[in-house]
XYZ file of C-alpha atoms in Angstrom:
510
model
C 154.294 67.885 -77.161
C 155.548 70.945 -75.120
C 155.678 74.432 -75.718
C 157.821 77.100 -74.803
C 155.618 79.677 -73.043
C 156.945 82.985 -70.659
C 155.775 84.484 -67.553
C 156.488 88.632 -67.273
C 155.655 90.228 -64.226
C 155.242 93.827 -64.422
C 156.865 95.933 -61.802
C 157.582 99.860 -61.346
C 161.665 99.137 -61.817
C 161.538 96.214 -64.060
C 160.132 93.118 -66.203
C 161.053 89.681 -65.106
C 160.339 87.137 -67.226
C 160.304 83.458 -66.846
C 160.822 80.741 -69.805
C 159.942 77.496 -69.838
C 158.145 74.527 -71.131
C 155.073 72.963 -70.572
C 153.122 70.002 -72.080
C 150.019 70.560 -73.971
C 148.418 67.950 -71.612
C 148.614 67.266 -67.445
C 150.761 63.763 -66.957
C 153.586 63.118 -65.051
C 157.379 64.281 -64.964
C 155.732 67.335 -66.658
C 159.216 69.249 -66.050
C 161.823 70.540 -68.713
C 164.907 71.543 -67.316
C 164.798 74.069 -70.577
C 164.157 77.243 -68.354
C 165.590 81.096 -67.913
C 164.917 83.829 -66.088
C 165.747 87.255 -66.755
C 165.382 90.804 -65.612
C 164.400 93.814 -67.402
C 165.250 97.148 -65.897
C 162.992 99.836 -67.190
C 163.453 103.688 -66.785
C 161.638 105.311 -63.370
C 158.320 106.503 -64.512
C 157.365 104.047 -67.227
C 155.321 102.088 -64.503
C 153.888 104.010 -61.290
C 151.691 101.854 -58.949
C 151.158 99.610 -61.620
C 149.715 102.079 -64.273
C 151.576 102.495 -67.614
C 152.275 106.042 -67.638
C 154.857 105.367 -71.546
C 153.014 102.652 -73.684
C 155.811 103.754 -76.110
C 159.166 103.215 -73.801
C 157.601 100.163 -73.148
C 156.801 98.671 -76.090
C 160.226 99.145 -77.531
C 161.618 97.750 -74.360
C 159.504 94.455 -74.760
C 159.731 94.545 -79.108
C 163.674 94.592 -78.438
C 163.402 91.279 -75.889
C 161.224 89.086 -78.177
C 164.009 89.960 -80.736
C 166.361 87.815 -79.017
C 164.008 85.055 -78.546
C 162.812 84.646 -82.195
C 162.780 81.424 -82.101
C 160.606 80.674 -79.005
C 157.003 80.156 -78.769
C 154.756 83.880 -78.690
C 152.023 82.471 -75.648
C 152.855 84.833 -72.370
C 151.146 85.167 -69.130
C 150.988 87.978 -67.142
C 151.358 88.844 -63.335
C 150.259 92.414 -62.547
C 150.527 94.776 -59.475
C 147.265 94.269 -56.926
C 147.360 97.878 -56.656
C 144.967 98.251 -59.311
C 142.847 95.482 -58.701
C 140.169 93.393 -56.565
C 141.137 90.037 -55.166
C 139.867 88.234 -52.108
C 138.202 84.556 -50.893
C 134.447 84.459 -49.873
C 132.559 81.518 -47.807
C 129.254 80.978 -49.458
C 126.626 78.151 -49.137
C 126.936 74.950 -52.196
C 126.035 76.351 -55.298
C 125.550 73.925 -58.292
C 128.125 74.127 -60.641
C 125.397 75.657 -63.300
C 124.717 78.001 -61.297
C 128.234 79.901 -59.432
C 129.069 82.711 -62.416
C 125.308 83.737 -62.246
C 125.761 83.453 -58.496
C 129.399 85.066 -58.407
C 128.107 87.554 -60.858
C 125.240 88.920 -57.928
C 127.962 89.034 -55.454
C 130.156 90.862 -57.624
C 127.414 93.985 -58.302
C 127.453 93.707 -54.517
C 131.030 93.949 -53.574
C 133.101 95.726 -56.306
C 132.577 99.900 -57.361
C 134.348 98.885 -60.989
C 131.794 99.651 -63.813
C 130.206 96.739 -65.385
C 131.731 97.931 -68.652
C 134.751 98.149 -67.439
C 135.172 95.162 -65.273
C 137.117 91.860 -65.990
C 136.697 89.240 -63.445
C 137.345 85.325 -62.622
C 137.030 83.053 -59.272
C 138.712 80.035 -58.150
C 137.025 77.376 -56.449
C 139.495 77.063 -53.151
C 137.172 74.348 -51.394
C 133.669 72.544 -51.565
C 131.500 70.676 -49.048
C 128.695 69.232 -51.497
C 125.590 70.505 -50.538
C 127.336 72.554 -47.376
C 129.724 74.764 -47.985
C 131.621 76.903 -50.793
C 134.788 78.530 -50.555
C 135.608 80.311 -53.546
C 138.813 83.331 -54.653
C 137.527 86.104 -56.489
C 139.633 88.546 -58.514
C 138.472 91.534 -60.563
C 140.506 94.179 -62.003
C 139.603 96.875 -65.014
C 139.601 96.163 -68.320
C 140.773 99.427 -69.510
C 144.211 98.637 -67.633
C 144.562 95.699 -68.786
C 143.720 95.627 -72.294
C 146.871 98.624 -72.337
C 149.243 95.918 -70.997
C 147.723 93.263 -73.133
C 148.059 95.124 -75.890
C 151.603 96.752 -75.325
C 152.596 92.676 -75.069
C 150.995 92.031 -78.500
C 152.863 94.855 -80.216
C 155.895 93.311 -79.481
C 154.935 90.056 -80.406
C 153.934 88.466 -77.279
C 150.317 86.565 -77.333
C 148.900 86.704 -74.107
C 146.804 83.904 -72.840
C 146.543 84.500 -69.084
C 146.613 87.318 -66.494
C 146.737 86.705 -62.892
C 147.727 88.995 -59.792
C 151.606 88.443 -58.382
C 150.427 88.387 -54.836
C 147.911 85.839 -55.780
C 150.265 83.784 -57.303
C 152.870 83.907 -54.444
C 150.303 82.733 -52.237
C 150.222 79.814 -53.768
C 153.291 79.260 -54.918
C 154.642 79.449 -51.387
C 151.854 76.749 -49.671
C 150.581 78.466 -47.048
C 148.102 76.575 -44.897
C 144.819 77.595 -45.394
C 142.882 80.460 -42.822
C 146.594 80.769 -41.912
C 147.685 84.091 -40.783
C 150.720 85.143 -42.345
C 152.863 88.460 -43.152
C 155.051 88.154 -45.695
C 158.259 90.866 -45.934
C 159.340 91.579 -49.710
C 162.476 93.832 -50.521
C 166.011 95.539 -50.466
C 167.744 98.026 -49.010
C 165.554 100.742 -50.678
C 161.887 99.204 -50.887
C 159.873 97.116 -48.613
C 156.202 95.323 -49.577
C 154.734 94.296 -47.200
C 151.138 91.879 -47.593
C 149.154 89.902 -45.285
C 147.905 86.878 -46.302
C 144.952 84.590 -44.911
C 145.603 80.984 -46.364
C 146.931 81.810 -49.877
C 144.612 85.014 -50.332
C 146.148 88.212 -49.999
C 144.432 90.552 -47.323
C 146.513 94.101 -47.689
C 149.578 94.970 -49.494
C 151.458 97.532 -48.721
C 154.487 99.724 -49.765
C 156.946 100.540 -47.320
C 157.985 104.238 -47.869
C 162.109 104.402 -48.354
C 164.637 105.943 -45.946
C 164.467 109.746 -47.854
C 160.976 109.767 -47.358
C 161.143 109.044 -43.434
C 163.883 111.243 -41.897
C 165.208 114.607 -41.821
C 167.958 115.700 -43.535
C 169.787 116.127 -40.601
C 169.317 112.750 -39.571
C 170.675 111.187 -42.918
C 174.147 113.211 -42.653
C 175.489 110.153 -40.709
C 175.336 107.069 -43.506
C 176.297 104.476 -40.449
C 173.209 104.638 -39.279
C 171.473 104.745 -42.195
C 170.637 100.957 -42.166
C 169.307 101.200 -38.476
C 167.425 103.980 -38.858
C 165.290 102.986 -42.052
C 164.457 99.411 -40.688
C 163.104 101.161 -36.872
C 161.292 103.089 -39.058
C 159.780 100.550 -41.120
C 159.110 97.772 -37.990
C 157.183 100.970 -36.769
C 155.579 101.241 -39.819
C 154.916 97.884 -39.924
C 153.823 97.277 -35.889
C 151.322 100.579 -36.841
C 149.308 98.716 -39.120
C 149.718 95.282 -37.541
C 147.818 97.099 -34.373
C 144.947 98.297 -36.468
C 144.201 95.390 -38.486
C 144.332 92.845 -34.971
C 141.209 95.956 -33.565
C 139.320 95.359 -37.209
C 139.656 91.654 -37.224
C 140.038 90.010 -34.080
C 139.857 86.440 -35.664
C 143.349 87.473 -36.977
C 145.448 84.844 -35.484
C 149.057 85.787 -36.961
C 151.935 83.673 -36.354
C 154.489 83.352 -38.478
C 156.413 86.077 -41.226
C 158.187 84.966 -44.010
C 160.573 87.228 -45.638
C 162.433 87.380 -49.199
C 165.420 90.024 -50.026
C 168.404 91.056 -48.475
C 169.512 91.359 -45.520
C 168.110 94.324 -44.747
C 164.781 92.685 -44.965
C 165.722 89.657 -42.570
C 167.393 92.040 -39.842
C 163.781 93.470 -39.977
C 161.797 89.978 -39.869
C 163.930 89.475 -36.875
C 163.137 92.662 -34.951
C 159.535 91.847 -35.202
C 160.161 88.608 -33.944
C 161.818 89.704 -30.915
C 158.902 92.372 -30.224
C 156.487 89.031 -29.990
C 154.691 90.463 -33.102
C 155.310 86.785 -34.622
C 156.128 83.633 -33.249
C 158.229 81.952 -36.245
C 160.598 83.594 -38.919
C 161.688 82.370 -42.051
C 162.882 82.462 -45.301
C 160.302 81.971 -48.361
C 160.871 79.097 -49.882
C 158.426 78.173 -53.306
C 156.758 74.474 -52.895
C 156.856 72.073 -55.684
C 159.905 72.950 -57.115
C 160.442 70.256 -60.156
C 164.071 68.660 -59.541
C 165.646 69.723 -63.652
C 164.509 73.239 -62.233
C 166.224 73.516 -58.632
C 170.111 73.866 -60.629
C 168.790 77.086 -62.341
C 165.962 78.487 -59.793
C 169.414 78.289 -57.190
C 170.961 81.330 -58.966
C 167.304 83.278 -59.623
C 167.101 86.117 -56.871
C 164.313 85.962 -54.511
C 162.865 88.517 -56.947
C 161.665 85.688 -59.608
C 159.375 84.021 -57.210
C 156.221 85.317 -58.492
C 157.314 84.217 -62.174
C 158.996 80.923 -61.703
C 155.636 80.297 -59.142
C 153.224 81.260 -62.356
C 155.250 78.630 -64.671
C 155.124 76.018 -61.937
C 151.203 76.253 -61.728
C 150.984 76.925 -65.151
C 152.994 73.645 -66.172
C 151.417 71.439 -64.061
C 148.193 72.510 -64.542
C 147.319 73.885 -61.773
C 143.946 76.097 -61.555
C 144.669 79.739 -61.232
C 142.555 82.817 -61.873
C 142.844 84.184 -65.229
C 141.723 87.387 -65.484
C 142.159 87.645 -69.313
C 140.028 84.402 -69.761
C 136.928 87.058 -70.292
C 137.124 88.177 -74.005
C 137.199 92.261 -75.125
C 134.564 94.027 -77.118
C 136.434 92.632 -80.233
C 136.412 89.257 -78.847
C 132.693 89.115 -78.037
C 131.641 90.243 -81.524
C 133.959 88.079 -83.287
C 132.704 85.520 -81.329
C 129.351 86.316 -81.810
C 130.079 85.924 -85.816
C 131.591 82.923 -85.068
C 128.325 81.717 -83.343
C 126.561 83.007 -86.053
C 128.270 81.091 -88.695
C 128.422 78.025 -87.091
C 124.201 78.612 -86.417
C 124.087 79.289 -90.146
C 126.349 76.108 -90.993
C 124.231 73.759 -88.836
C 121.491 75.171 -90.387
C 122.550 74.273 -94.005
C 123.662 70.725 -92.547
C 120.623 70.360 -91.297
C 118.382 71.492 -94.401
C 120.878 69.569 -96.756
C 119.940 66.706 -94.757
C 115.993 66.768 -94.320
C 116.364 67.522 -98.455
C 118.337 64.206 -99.127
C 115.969 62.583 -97.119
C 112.729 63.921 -98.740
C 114.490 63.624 -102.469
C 114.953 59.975 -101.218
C 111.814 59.206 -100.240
C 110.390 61.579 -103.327
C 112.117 59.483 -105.494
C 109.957 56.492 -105.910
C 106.926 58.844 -106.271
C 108.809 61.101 -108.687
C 109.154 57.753 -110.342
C 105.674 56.154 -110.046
C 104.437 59.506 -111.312
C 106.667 59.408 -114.712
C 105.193 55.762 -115.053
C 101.632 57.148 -114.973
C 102.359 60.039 -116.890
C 103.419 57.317 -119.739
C 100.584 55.539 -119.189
C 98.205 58.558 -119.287
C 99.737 59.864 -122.222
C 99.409 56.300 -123.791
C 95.592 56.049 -122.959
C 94.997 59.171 -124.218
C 96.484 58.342 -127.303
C 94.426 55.266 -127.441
C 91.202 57.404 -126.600
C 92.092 59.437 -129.282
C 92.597 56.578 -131.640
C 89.550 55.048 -130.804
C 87.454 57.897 -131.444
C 89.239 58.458 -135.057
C 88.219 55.225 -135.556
C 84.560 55.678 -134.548
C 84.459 58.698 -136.620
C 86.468 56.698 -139.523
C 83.735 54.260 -139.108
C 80.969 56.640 -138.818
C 81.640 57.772 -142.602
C 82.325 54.129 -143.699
C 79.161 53.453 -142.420
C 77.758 56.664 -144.347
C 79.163 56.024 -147.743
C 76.348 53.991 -150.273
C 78.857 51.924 -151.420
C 81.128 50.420 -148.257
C 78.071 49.739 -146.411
C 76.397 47.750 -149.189
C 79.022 45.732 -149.159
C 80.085 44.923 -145.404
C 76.125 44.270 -145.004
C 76.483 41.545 -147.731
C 79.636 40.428 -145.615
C 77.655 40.085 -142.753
C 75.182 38.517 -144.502
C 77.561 35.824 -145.356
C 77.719 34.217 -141.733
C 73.543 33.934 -141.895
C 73.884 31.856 -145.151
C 76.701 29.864 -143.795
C 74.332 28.641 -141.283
C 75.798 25.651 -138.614
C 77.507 23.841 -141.355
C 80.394 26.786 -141.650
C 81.796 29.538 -139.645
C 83.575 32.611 -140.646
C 85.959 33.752 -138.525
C 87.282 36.747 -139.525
C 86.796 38.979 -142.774
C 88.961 41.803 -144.107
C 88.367 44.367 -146.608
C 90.534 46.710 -147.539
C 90.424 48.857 -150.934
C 87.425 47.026 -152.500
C 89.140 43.635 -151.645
C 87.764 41.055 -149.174
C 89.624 38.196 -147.959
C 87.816 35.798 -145.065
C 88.719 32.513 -143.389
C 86.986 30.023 -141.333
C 86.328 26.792 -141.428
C 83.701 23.929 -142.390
C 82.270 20.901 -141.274
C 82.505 19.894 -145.421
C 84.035 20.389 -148.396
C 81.219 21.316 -149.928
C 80.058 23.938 -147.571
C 82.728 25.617 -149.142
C 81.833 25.914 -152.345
C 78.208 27.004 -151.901
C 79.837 29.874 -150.097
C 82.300 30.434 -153.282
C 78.839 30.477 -155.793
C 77.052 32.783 -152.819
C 80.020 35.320 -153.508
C 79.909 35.212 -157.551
C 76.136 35.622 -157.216
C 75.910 38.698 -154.367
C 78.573 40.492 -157.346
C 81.928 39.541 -155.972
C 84.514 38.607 -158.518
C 87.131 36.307 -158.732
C 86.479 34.318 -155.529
C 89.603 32.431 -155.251
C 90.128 29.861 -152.550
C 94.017 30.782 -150.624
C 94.010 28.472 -148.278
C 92.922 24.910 -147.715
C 93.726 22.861 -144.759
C 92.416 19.200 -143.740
C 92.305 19.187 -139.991
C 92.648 15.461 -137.759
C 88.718 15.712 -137.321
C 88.022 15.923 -140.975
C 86.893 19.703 -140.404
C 88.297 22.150 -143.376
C 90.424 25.389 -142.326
C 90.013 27.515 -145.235
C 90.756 31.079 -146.627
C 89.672 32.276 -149.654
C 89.680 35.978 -151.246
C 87.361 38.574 -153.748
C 87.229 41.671 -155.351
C 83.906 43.740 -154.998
C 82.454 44.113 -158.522
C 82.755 47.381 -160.545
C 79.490 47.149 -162.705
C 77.097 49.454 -162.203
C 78.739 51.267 -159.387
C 80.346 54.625 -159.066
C 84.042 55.368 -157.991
C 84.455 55.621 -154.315
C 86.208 59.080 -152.882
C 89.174 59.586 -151.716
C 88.079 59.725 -147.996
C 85.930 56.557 -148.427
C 89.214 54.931 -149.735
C 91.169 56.188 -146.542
C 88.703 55.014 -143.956
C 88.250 51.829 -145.907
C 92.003 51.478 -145.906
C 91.565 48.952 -142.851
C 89.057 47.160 -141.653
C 88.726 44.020 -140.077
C 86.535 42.244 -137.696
C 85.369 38.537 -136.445
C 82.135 37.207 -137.811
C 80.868 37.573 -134.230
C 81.569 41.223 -134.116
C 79.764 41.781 -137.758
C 77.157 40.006 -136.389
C 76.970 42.445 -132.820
C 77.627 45.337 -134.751
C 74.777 44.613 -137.334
């Protein structure tokens, strides 16, 4: 998938901007031969020395471009002036990856005035021995400078995703070797920069002041020597500086100048050559160049090599320094939140998950403990029934007539001696019924006569069964006589209302 992104880079006459397309990932044949490159002249005074001095001019300016490109994708980067800025390499011992920005960070308080507040910084690693050496690009500029361009960008629609310095960029963009000393010549007929790079870092930059600014008025009557005159002035200009940076740093070994612009600019490149201030001359030419790109870079001025450079890193995925890759005050505390929330979110995760685990393994208790709670609430309901009972039976026990007659019951399984058994006896209302069993037929019918004579009437025999051993099963059933006794009351009658026992337990209970 690619995306169509744009490279501006800010200058005090104009914007040049740089489209093209680059894939969301690094793989080969990255190139899209979908590219453009325009210039944007902007009034004199908009941009001095790489300070917006008209937010307003400019923002209309850049509002009315990203009208005409409506349909393109919003992501920019940015190249800015060094003027304003902080950029070169340092040689430090191997530093764990861990531990560079903390590292980076200390050598920062010790080499850059900016104010902490007011500082936006990156580094690029340019080359590692493990556990030897580090060498590593630092760049620092002010955020208060370039939050204003970042911000004029996003009134007009553009998002801005990296910032980087032009020099910086060309440095790169043009290969040179590194610890190489090389001057590099940047201009036209009225303006000359002029930087010194060491490998791809740029040293000093310079601006080379324009003819009006150098010689008298009488001297600029004649306009045929115009030409001559301004580039003497500037290979003085130029030799001037060259002399005091060689006494500062005599490690300087300088041999070669590469020049961009018109001819103006090369007529000077080769006057510096012949004064044995270089050895070799020539032309800048960028490196890496993808083939659909050479038809349209061919007709880009040698003013769009600082853009088309940024979109070549940029699309192959190059490491640069992004000085924008540290977020704003906004950015920190909306990030914070963002922390926050996730924190709070993991939190819930976590909770939700520790509770589904509990209720899981609380779930078998939770269900054991129902059981038991049935089963308490059952044996305490038995408890309770039991001790109705025993009060039931207390009063049964009590009353004259209920306990004359279950004593004569249990009297019954004396008299039946070996020869019968009772088994079990119920009486219920004044009505007794009983069944057990005999050895004889006979034994029977004593019992029958036993019942008539202790007062029970109507003994009348329900049940009579012949078993294979000749024993008798037998059941048999009575009223308890009314004569001579007294009504029983109503809560006699209710405990009474069931009662039954073994002849063992009659006997036990006594």
């Amino acid at each position: 998938m690619r995306k169509r992104s744009v490279v501006f880079e800010l200058t005090d006459e104009e914007i040049r901007a740089f489209w093209f397309s680059a894939p969301s990932f690094r793989k080969p044949g990255h190139s899209s031969a979908n590219v453009k490159f325009d210039c944007i002249p902007i009034p004199a005074g908009v941009i001095e020395q790489g300070n917006v001095r008209n937010e307003n001019v400019l923002s209309d300016i850049l509002t009315s471009y990203r009208a005409q490109h409506l349909g393109d994708s919003q992501i920019a980067y940015l190249a800015i002036p060094l003027q304003q800025g902080f950029i070169r390499s340092y040689s430090l011992p191997w530093i764990p990856k861990r531990d560079r920005k903390s590292a980076i960070s200390l050598l920062i308080d010790e080499e850059i005035s900016i104010v902490r507040s007011d500082l936006l910084f990156d580094f690029l690693v340019l080359s590692e021995e493990k556990h030897k050496s580090l060498q590593v690009l630092l760049g620092a500029t002010r955020q208060s400078l370039l939050e204003r361009y970042v911000f004029i960008l996003d009134q007009a629609g553009f998002k801005v995703k990296g910032v980087d310095f032009a020099f910086s960029i060309l440095g790169q963009a043009l290969g040179f070797e590194p610890n190489e000393g090389v001057l590099y010549l940047q201009g036209a007929f009225d303006s000359v920069q002029m930087a010194l790079f060491r490998g791809t870092v740029p040293e000093n930059v310079r601006s080379l002041p324009p003819l009006q600014r150098t010689l008298s008025p009488s001297s600029t009557e004649k306009n045929e020597g115009r030409v001559d005159v301004q580039t003497e002035e500037w290979a003085k200009e130029i030799r001037r500086f060259l002399l005091y940076y060689r006494t500062q740093h005599q490690d300087l070994d300088l041999g070669r100048l590469v020049w961009s612009g018109d001819s103006g600019v090369e007529f000077l490149a080769q006057g510096l050559l012949a004064s044995n201030h270089v050895s070799t001359v020539e032309k800048a030419k960028l490196r890496n160049v993808p083939g659909s790109w050479q038809e349209v870079f061919e007709g880009i001025s040698s003013w769009g090599e600082v853009a088309v450079g940024y979109g070549i890193r940029i699309s192959a995925h190059h490491p640069v320094l992004n000085l924008w890759r540290q977020p704003s005050r906004a950015q920190k505390v909306q990030r914070w939140y963002q922390r926050m929330a996730l924190l709070l979110l993991a939190l819930f995760m976590s909770g939700t998950i520790s509770w589904f685990s509990l209720y899981q393994m609380a779930l078998p208790l939770q269900e054991e403990v129902q059981l038991l709670s049935r089963e308490g609430t059952k044996i305490v309901a038995q408890g309770k029934g039991q001790k109705d009972l025993e009060i039931a039976w207390n009063k049964v026990m009590r009353s004259p007539r209920v306990g004359e007659g279950l004593a004569q019951i249990q009297g019954l399984q004396v008299l039946a001696g070996t020869e019968l058994k009772i088994e079990q006896v119920v009486y219920k209302q004044g009505s007794m019924s009983l069944s057990g069993s005999a050895k004889e037929a006979s034994s029977v019918e004593t019992l029958i006569r036993t019942l008539r004579t202790m007062g029970w009437e109507q003994p009348t025999l329900t049940r009579y069964k012949l078993t294979t051993v000749n024993n008798v099963e037998f059941s048999l059933s009575a009223k308890r006589g009314q004569v001579g006794t007294k009504p029983v009351k109503t809560i006699e009658n209710s405990a009474e209302n069931t009662l039954t026992n073994t002849g063992a337990s009659l006997e036990e209970e006594g």
